[in-house]
PDB file of C-alpha atoms in Angstrom:
ATOM      1  CA  UNK A   1       0.000   0.000   0.000  1.00  0.00           C
ATOM      2  CA  UNK A   2       1.300   3.458  -0.895  1.00  0.00           C
ATOM      3  CA  UNK A   3       0.488   6.781   0.709  1.00  0.00           C
ATOM      4  CA  UNK A   4       1.532  10.382   0.164  1.00  0.00           C
ATOM      5  CA  UNK A   5       2.655  13.216   2.377  1.00  0.00           C
ATOM      6  CA  UNK A   6       0.201  15.975   1.548  1.00  0.00           C
ATOM      7  CA  UNK A   7       1.654  18.779   3.651  1.00  0.00           C
ATOM      8  CA  UNK A   8       4.308  19.549   6.211  1.00  0.00           C
ATOM      9  CA  UNK A   9       3.736  21.932   9.124  1.00  0.00           C
ATOM     10  CA  UNK A  10       6.488  24.239  10.390  1.00  0.00           C
ATOM     11  CA  UNK A  11       6.589  27.130  12.807  1.00  0.00           C
ATOM     12  CA  UNK A  12       6.011  30.588  11.283  1.00  0.00           C
ATOM     13  CA  UNK A  13       9.465  31.683  12.475  1.00  0.00           C
ATOM     14  CA  UNK A  14      11.050  29.172  10.036  1.00  0.00           C
ATOM     15  CA  UNK A  15       9.199  30.213   6.889  1.00  0.00           C
ATOM     16  CA  UNK A  16      11.775  32.791   5.779  1.00  0.00           C
ATOM     17  CA  UNK A  17      14.763  30.422   5.903  1.00  0.00           C
ATOM     18  CA  UNK A  18      15.812  28.377   2.846  1.00  0.00           C
ATOM     19  CA  UNK A  19      15.509  24.590   2.989  1.00  0.00           C
ATOM     20  CA  UNK A  20      18.891  22.917   2.343  1.00  0.00           C
ATOM     21  CA  UNK A  21      17.802  19.301   2.395  1.00  0.00           C
ATOM     22  CA  UNK A  22      14.800  17.149   3.176  1.00  0.00           C
ATOM     23  CA  UNK A  23      14.390  13.409   3.559  1.00  0.00           C
ATOM     24  CA  UNK A  24      11.675  10.877   4.322  1.00  0.00           C
ATOM     25  CA  UNK A  25      12.784   7.772   6.254  1.00  0.00           C
ATOM     26  CA  UNK A  26      10.736   4.707   7.077  1.00  0.00           C
ATOM     27  CA  UNK A  27      10.121   4.114  10.756  1.00  0.00           C
ATOM     28  CA  UNK A  28      11.175   0.854  12.389  1.00  0.00           C
ATOM     29  CA  UNK A  29       8.158  -1.400  13.131  1.00  0.00           C
ATOM     30  CA  UNK A  30       5.812   1.424  12.236  1.00  0.00           C
ATOM     31  CA  UNK A  31       3.549   2.400   9.370  1.00  0.00           C
ATOM     32  CA  UNK A  32       4.698   6.019   9.812  1.00  0.00           C
ATOM     33  CA  UNK A  33       7.683   7.731   8.201  1.00  0.00           C
ATOM     34  CA  UNK A  34      10.058  10.284   9.669  1.00  0.00           C
ATOM     35  CA  UNK A  35      10.561  13.587   7.887  1.00  0.00           C
ATOM     36  CA  UNK A  36      13.886  15.375   8.245  1.00  0.00           C
ATOM     37  CA  UNK A  37      14.133  19.028   7.210  1.00  0.00           C
ATOM     38  CA  UNK A  38      17.482  20.863   7.231  1.00  0.00           C
ATOM     39  CA  UNK A  39      17.148  24.649   7.271  1.00  0.00           C
ATOM     40  CA  UNK A  40      19.965  27.096   6.555  1.00  0.00           C
ATOM     41  CA  UNK A  41      20.079  29.526   9.459  1.00  0.00           C
ATOM     42  CA  UNK A  42      21.330  33.070   9.204  1.00  0.00           C
ATOM     43  CA  UNK A  43      20.194  33.712   5.638  1.00  0.00           C
ATOM     44  CA  UNK A  44      16.599  34.812   5.579  1.00  0.00           C
ATOM     45  CA  UNK A  45      14.711  34.909   2.293  1.00  0.00           C
ATOM     46  CA  UNK A  46      13.519  38.399   1.446  1.00  0.00           C
ATOM     47  CA  UNK A  47       9.809  38.349   0.781  1.00  0.00           C
ATOM     48  CA  UNK A  48       8.310  40.123  -2.184  1.00  0.00           C
ATOM     49  CA  UNK A  49       5.416  42.538  -2.304  1.00  0.00           C
ATOM     50  CA  UNK A  50       2.967  39.807  -1.342  1.00  0.00           C
ATOM     51  CA  UNK A  51      -0.059  38.283  -3.001  1.00  0.00           C
ATOM     52  CA  UNK A  52      -0.814  39.504  -6.522  1.00  0.00           C
ATOM     53  CA  UNK A  53      -4.346  39.721  -7.857  1.00  0.00           C
ATOM     54  CA  UNK A  54      -5.492  40.905 -11.288  1.00  0.00           C
ATOM     55  CA  UNK A  55      -6.901  44.414 -11.233  1.00  0.00           C
ATOM     56  CA  UNK A  56     -10.280  43.943 -12.929  1.00  0.00           C
ATOM     57  CA  UNK A  57     -10.255  47.597 -14.036  1.00  0.00           C
ATOM     58  CA  UNK A  58      -7.717  46.558 -16.721  1.00  0.00           C
ATOM     59  CA  UNK A  59     -10.446  44.465 -18.349  1.00  0.00           C
ATOM     60  CA  UNK A  60     -12.228  47.685 -19.360  1.00  0.00           C
ATOM     61  CA  UNK A  61      -9.064  49.187 -20.899  1.00  0.00           C
ATOM     62  CA  UNK A  62      -8.921  48.745 -24.692  1.00  0.00           C
ATOM     63  CA  UNK A  63      -5.116  48.904 -24.757  1.00  0.00           C
ATOM     64  CA  UNK A  64      -4.893  46.102 -22.171  1.00  0.00           C
ATOM     65  CA  UNK A  65      -7.438  43.963 -24.034  1.00  0.00           C
ATOM     66  CA  UNK A  66      -5.652  44.425 -27.380  1.00  0.00           C
ATOM     67  CA  UNK A  67      -2.310  43.596 -25.737  1.00  0.00           C
ATOM     68  CA  UNK A  68      -3.797  40.369 -24.346  1.00  0.00           C
ATOM     69  CA  UNK A  69      -5.187  39.483 -27.790  1.00  0.00           C
ATOM     70  CA  UNK A  70      -1.713  40.027 -29.275  1.00  0.00           C
ATOM     71  CA  UNK A  71      -0.166  37.800 -26.601  1.00  0.00           C
ATOM     72  CA  UNK A  72      -2.672  35.041 -27.400  1.00  0.00           C
ATOM     73  CA  UNK A  73      -2.106  35.317 -31.183  1.00  0.00           C
ATOM     74  CA  UNK A  74       1.694  35.308 -30.814  1.00  0.00           C
ATOM     75  CA  UNK A  75       1.581  32.315 -28.493  1.00  0.00           C
ATOM     76  CA  UNK A  76      -0.797  30.368 -30.733  1.00  0.00           C
ATOM     77  CA  UNK A  77       1.666  30.846 -33.619  1.00  0.00           C
ATOM     78  CA  UNK A  78       4.237  28.774 -31.680  1.00  0.00           C
ATOM     79  CA  UNK A  79       4.054  24.986 -31.703  1.00  0.00           C
ATOM     80  CA  UNK A  80       2.956  23.053 -28.604  1.00  0.00           C
ATOM     81  CA  UNK A  81       2.560  19.359 -27.867  1.00  0.00           C
ATOM     82  CA  UNK A  82      -0.883  19.857 -26.353  1.00  0.00           C
ATOM     83  CA  UNK A  83      -3.629  22.389 -25.850  1.00  0.00           C
ATOM     84  CA  UNK A  84      -3.020  22.303 -22.114  1.00  0.00           C
ATOM     85  CA  UNK A  85       0.613  23.306 -22.698  1.00  0.00           C
ATOM     86  CA  UNK A  86      -0.526  26.169 -24.931  1.00  0.00           C
ATOM     87  CA  UNK A  87      -3.088  27.246 -22.332  1.00  0.00           C
ATOM     88  CA  UNK A  88      -0.512  27.204 -19.530  1.00  0.00           C
ATOM     89  CA  UNK A  89       1.899  29.389 -21.524  1.00  0.00           C
ATOM     90  CA  UNK A  90      -0.872  31.837 -22.450  1.00  0.00           C
ATOM     91  CA  UNK A  91      -1.880  32.161 -18.777  1.00  0.00           C
ATOM     92  CA  UNK A  92       1.736  32.674 -17.721  1.00  0.00           C
ATOM     93  CA  UNK A  93       2.322  35.398 -20.338  1.00  0.00           C
ATOM     94  CA  UNK A  94      -0.907  37.214 -19.472  1.00  0.00           C
ATOM     95  CA  UNK A  95      -0.043  37.132 -15.778  1.00  0.00           C
ATOM     96  CA  UNK A  96       3.495  38.394 -16.454  1.00  0.00           C
ATOM     97  CA  UNK A  97       2.131  41.235 -18.571  1.00  0.00           C
ATOM     98  CA  UNK A  98      -0.475  42.180 -15.950  1.00  0.00           C
ATOM     99  CA  UNK A  99       2.152  42.133 -13.176  1.00  0.00           C
ATOM    100  CA  UNK A 100       4.395  44.349 -15.334  1.00  0.00           C
ATOM    101  CA  UNK A 101       1.539  46.860 -15.581  1.00  0.00           C
ATOM    102  CA  UNK A 102       0.915  46.594 -11.823  1.00  0.00           C
ATOM    103  CA  UNK A 103       4.560  47.437 -11.010  1.00  0.00           C
ATOM    104  CA  UNK A 104       4.565  50.196 -13.625  1.00  0.00           C
ATOM    105  CA  UNK A 105       1.617  51.976 -12.008  1.00  0.00           C
TER     106      UNK A 105
END
């Protein structure tokens, strides 16, 4: 029988430190596994500006809409193995463009 580790809980004070190494070991005479997490102390990760969310006001801007249409057309002109791959790239490019506008303003 196989199971998966769905999440790992750590103290909030450790969230800004980079993880150097992690390992899952089987427990002796147990159906549980041990998780080892090595954290690099002294070098905190600088956090960014936080959660980004699309500004819906851009959806009423004709320049933004035409730019998104151009992004879609340019991306469709490239070759992809699947529609899901194409869709993922389109979403990534639209998000990158919208974030660029967000930082610009």
